[in-house]
Tab-separated table of C-alpha atoms and ligand atoms in Angstrom:
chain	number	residue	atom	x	y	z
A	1	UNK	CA	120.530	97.829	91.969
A	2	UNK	CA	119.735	99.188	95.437
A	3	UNK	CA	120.615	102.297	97.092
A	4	UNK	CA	121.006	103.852	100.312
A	5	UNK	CA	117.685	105.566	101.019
A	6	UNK	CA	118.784	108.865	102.663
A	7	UNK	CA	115.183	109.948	104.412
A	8	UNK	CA	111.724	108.421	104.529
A	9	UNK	CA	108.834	110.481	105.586
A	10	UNK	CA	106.209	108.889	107.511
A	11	UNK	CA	102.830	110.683	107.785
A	12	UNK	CA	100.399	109.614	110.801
A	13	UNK	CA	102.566	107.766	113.495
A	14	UNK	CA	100.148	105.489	114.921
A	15	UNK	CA	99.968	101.725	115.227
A	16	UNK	CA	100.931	101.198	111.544
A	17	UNK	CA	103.266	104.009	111.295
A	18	UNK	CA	104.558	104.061	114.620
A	19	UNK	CA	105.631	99.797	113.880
A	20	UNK	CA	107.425	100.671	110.374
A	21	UNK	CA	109.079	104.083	111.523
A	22	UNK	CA	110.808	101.331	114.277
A	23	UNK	CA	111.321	98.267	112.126
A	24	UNK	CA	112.896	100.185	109.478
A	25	UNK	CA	115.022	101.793	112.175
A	26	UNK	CA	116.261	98.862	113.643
A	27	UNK	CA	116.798	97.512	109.930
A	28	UNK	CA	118.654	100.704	109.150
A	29	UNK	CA	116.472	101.044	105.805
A	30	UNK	CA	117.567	104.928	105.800
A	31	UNK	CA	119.612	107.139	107.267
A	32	UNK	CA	116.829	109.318	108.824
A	33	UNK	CA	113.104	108.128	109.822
A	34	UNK	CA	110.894	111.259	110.116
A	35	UNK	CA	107.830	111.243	111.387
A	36	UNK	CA	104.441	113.829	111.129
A	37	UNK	CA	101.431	113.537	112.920
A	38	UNK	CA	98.554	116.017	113.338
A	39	UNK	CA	98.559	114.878	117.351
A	40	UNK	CA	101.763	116.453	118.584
A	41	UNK	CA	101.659	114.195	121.752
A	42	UNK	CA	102.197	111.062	119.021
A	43	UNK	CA	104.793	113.122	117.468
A	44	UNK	CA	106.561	113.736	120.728
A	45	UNK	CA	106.145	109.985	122.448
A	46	UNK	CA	107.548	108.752	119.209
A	47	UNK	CA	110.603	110.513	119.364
A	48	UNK	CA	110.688	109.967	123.492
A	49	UNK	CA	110.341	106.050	122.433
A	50	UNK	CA	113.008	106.177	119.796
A	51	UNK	CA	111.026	105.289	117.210
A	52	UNK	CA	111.413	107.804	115.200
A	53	UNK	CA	115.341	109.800	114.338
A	54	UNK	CA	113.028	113.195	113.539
A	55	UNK	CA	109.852	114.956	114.724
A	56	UNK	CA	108.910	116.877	111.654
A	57	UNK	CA	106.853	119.961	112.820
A	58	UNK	CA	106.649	121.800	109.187
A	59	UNK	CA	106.163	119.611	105.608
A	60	UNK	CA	107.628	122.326	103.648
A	61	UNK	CA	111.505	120.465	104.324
A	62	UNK	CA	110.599	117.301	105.314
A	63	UNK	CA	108.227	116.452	102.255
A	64	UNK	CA	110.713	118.144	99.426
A	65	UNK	CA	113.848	116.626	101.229
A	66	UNK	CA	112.231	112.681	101.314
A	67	UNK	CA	113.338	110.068	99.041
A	68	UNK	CA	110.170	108.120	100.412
A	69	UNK	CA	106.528	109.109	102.276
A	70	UNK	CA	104.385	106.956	103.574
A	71	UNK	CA	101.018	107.706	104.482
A	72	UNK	CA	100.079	105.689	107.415
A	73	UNK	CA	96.992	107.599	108.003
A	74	UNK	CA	92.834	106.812	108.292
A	75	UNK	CA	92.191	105.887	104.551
A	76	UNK	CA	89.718	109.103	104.588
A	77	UNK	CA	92.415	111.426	105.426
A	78	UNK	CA	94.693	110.643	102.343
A	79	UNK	CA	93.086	113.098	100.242
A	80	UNK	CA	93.966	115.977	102.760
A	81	UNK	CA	97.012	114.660	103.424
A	82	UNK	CA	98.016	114.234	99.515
A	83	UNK	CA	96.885	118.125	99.132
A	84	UNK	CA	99.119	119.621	101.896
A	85	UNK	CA	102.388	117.925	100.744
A	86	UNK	CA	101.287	118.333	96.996
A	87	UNK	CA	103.267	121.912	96.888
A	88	UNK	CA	106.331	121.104	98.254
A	89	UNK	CA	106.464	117.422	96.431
A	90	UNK	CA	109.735	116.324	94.575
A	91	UNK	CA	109.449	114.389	91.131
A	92	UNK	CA	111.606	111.967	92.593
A	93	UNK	CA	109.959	110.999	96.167
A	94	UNK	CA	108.195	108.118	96.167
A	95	UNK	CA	105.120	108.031	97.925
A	96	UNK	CA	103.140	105.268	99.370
A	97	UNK	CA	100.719	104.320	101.737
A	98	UNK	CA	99.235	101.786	104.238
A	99	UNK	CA	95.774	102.017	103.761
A	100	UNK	CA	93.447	98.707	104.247
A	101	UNK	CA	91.145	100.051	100.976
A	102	UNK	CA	92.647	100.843	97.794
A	103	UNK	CA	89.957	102.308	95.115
A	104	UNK	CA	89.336	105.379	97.197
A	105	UNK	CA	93.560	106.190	98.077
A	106	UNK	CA	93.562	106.105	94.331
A	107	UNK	CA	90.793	108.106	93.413
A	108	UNK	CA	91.930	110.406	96.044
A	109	UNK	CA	95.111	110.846	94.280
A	110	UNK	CA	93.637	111.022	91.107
A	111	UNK	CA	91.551	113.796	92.966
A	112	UNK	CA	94.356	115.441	94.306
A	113	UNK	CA	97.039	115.492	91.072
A	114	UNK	CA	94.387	115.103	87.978
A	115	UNK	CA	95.844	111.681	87.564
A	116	UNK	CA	97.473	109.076	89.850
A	117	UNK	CA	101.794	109.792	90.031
A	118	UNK	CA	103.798	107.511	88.500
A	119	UNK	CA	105.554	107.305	91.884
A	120	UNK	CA	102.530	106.630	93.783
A	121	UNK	CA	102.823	103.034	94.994
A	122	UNK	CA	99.650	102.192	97.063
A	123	UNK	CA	99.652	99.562	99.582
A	124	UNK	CA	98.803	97.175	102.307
A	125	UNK	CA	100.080	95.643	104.911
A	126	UNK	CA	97.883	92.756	105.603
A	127	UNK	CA	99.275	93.140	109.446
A	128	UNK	CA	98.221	94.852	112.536
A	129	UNK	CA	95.854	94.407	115.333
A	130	UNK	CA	92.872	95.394	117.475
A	131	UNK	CA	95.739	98.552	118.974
A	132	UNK	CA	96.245	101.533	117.584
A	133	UNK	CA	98.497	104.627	118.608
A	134	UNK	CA	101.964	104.789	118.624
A	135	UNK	CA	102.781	103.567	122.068
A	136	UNK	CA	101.308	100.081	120.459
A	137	UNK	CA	104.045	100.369	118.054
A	138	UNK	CA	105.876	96.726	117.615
A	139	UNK	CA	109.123	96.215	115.442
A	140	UNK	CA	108.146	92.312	114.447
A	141	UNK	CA	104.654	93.395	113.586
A	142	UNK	CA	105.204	92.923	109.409
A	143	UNK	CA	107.216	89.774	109.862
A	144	UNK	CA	106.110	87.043	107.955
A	145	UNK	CA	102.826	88.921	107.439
A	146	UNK	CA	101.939	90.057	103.439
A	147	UNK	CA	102.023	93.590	101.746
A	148	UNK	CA	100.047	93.997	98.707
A	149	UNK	CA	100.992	96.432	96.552
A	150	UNK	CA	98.555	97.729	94.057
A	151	UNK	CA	100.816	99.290	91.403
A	152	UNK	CA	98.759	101.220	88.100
A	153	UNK	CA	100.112	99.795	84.595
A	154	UNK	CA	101.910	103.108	84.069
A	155	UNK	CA	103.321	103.250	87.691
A	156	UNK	CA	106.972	103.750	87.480
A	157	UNK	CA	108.607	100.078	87.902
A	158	UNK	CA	111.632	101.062	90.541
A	159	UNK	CA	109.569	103.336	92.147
A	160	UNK	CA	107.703	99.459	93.125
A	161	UNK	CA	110.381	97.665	93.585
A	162	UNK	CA	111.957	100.570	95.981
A	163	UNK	CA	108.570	100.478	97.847
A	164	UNK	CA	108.726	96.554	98.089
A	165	UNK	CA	112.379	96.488	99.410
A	166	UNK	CA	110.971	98.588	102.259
A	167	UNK	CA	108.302	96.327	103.304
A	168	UNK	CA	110.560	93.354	102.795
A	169	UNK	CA	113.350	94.798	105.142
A	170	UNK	CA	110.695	95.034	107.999
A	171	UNK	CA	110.382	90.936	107.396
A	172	UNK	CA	107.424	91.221	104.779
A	173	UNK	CA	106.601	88.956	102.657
A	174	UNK	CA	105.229	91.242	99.236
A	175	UNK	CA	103.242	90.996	96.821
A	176	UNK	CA	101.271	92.330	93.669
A	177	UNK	CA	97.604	92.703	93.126
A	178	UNK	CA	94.867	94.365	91.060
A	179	UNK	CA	93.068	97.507	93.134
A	180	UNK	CA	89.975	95.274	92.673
A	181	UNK	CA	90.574	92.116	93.431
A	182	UNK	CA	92.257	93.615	96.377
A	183	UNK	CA	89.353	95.287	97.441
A	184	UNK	CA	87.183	92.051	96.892
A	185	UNK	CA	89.510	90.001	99.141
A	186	UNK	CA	89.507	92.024	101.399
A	187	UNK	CA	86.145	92.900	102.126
A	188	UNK	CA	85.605	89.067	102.422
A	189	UNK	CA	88.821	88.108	104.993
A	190	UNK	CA	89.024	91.486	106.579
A	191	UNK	CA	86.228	93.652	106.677
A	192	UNK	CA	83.376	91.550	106.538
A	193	UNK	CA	84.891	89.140	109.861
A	194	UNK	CA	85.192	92.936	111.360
A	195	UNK	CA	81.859	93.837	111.105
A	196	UNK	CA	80.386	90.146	111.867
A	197	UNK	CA	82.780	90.619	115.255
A	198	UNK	CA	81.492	94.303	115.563
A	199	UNK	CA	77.713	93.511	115.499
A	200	UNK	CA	77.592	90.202	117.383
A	201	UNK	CA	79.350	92.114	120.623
A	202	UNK	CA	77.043	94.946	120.053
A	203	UNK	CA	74.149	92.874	119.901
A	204	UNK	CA	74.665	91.053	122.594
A	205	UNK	CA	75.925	93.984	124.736
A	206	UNK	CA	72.439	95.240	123.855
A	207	UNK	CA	71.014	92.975	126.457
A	208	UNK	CA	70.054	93.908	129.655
A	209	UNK	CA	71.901	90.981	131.284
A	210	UNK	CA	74.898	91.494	129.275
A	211	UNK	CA	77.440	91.739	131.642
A	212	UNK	CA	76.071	88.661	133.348
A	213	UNK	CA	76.747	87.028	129.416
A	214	UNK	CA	79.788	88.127	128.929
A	215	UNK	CA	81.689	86.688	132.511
A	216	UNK	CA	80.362	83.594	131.256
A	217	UNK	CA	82.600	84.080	127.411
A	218	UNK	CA	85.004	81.670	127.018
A	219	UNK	CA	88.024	81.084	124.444
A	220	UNK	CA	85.516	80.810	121.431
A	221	UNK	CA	83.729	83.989	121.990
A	222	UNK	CA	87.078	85.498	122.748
A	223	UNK	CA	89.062	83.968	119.581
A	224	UNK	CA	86.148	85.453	117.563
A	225	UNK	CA	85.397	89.032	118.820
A	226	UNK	CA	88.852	90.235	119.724
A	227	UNK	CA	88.683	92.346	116.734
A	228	UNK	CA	85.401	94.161	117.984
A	229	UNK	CA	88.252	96.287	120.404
A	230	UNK	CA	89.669	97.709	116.911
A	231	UNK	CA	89.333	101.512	116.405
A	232	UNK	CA	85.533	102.179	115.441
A	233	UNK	CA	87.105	105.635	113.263
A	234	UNK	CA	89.144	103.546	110.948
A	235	UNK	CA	86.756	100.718	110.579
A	236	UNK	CA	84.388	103.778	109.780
A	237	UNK	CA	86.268	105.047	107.458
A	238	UNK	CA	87.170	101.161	105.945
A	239	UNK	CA	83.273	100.794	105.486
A	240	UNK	CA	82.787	103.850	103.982
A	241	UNK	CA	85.093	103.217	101.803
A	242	UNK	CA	84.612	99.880	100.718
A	243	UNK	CA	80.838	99.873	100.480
A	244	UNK	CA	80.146	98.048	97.390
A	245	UNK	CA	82.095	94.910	98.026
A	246	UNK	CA	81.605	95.113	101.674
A	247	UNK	CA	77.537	95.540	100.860
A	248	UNK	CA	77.918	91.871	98.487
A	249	UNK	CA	80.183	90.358	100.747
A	250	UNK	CA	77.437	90.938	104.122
A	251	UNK	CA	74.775	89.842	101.323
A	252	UNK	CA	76.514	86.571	101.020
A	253	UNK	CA	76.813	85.773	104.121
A	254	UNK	CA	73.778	86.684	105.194
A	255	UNK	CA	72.372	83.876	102.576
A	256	UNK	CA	74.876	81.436	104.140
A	257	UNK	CA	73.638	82.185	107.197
A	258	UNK	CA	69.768	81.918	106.073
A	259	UNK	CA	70.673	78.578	104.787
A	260	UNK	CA	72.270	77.412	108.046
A	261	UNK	CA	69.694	79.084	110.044
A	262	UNK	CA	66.945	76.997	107.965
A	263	UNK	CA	69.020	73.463	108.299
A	264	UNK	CA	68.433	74.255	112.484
A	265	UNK	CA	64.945	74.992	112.131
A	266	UNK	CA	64.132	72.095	110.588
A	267	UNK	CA	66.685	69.656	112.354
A	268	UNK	CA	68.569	69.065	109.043
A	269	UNK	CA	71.496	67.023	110.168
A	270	UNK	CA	72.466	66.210	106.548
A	271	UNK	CA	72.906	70.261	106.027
A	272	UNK	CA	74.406	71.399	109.208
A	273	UNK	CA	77.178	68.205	109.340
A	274	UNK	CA	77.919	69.576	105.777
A	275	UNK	CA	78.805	72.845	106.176
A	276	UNK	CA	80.383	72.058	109.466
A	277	UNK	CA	82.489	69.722	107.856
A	278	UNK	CA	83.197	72.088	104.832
A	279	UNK	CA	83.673	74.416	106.983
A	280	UNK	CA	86.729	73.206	109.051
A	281	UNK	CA	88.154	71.214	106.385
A	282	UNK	CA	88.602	74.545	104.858
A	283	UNK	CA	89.763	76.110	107.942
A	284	UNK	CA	92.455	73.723	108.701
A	285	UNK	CA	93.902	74.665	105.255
A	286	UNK	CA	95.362	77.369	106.101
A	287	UNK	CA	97.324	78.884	108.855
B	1	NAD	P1	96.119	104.754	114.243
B	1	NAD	O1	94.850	105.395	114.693
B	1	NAD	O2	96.896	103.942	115.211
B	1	NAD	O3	97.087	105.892	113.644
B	1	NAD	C1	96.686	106.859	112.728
B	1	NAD	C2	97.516	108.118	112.987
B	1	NAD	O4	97.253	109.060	111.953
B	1	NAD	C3	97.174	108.786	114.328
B	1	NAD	O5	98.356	108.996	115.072
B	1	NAD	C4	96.526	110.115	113.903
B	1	NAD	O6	96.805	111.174	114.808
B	1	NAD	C5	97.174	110.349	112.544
B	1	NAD	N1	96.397	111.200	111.649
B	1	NAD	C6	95.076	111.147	111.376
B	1	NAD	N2	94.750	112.085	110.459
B	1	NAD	C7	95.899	112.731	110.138
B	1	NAD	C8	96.198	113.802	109.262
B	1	NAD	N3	95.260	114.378	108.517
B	1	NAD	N4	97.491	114.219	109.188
B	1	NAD	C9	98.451	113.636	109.946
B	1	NAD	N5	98.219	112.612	110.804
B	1	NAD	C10	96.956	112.185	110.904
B	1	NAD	O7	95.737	103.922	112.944
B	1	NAD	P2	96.519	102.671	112.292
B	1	NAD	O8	95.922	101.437	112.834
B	1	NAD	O9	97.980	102.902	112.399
B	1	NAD	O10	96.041	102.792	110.769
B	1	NAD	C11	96.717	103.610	109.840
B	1	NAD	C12	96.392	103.158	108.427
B	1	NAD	O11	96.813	101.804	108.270
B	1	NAD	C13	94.894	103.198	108.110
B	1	NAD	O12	94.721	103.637	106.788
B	1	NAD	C14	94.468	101.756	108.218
B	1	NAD	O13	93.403	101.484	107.318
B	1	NAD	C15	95.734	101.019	107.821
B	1	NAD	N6	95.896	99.672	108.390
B	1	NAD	C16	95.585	99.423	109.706
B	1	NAD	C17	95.733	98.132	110.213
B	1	NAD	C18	95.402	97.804	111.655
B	1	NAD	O14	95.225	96.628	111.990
B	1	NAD	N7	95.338	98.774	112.537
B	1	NAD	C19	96.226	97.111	109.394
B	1	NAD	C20	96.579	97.401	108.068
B	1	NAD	C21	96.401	98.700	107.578
């Protein structure tokens, strides 16, 4: 059965939090959308851009008074952010977060509380862009986009389901995954196309003619790097995080690319034609 939610907390008002404190305003999710951010000029242009009802300057109230917090913060800072609202924490409040890695929000939790809360719901919006800050802030930004959740076997089952009405309700489609598996897939369809976007720019912009190269970009080179304008802290932070399966997914492509590289050298129709034709058959798949 749902429930009016009285207030959510949201932690870190920036491109992620700054779109959900305004969806699930406009969607009237709760009565009261707070907002906390260690940048007091977020703080304040979220309130001046109505997307937040309350500027929360003190945690003390606003953590023990929340039904739901979000943590909408750099994946490093979670375990920081876990320890100052730790003392004034509810049993009830349910706590999730937005983080685009998942092993290390839960071993920060684990860090933080000896073993991961029941009401701790991690998860993902698999949403966003190459923006960040809350004046990027969009309403539609979740819709039709998917949020994995990455509930523990002893996480407390309406504590999900309370978490997935709230993503839903911002026009999310959600589901349920594994911490590692989500980390795997990940690391393949996010991270690893971030850092092949990342290097190829820097590379390039390496050149001494490089501005010269890049007036001459068109669509493709555009389509493909956009994502090299995303915020180099959080992508830090991603890559720190994910290592491991970010290290194995680079590895892999690094032998697809050796094999490609080898069908050029040696004017290998027969091998280029086949992974071209693998390749888009597989790309028009989806969409
Ligand atoms: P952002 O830089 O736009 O916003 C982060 C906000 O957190 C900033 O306003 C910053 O001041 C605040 N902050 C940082 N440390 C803090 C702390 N210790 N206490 C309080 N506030 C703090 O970043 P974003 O793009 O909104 O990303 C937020 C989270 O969402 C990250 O974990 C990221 O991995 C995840 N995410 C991002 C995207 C994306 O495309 N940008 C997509 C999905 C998930």
């Amino acid at each position: 059965m749902s429930f009016m939610v009285n207030r959510v907390l949201i932690i870190g008002l920036g491109l992620i939090g700054g779109s959900l404190a305004k969806a699930l305003k406009n969607k009237r999710f709760a009565r009261v959308i707070a907002g906390y951010d260690r940048n007091s000029d977020d703080l304040q242009q979220g309130l001046d851009l109505e997307i937040i009802d309350e500027a929360v300057s003190d945690l003390t109230t606003a953590v023990s008074t929340a039904d739901i917090i979000v943590l909408a913060v750099p994946v490093k800072a979670t375990e920081a952010v876990l320890s100052a609202i730790k003392p004034y924490l509810n049993v009830n409040t349910v706590i999730t977060d937005a983080g685009s890695t998942k092993a290390n929000v839960i071993q920060a939790a684990q860090k933080v509380f000896g073993s991961v809360p029941v009401n701790f719901i991690p998860g993902h919006p698999i949403a966003g862009s190459e923006k960040s800050g809350v004046a990027s802030s969009d309403e539609k930004l979740f819709v039709k986009h998917k949020v994995i959740l990455t509930p523990l076997a002893e996480s407390n089952k309406s504590a999900t389901r309370l978490i997935a009405r709230m993503w839903q309700s911002t026009g999310a489609e959600v589901l349920q995954m594994g911490v590692e598996r989500h980390d795997e897939v990940l690391a393949a369809t996010s991270h690893l196309p971030h850092i092949l976007a990342f290097s190829l720019v820097d590379t390039l912009a390496k050149e001494q003619d490089s501005t010269d190269i890049f007036r001459y970009a068109a669509g493709g080179f555009r389509d493909f790097t956009r994502i090299a304008a995303s915020d180099p802290t959080m992508w830090h932070d991603v890559c720190i995080a994910n290592k491991q399966e970010l290290i194995n997914q680079i590895d892999n492509f690094t032998d697809g690319l050796a094999v490609l590289r080898q069908a050029i050298v040696t004017s290998d129709s027969q091998s280029m034609l086949g992974i071209f034709t693998r390749a888009k058959s597989a790309r028009e798949h989806f969409n």
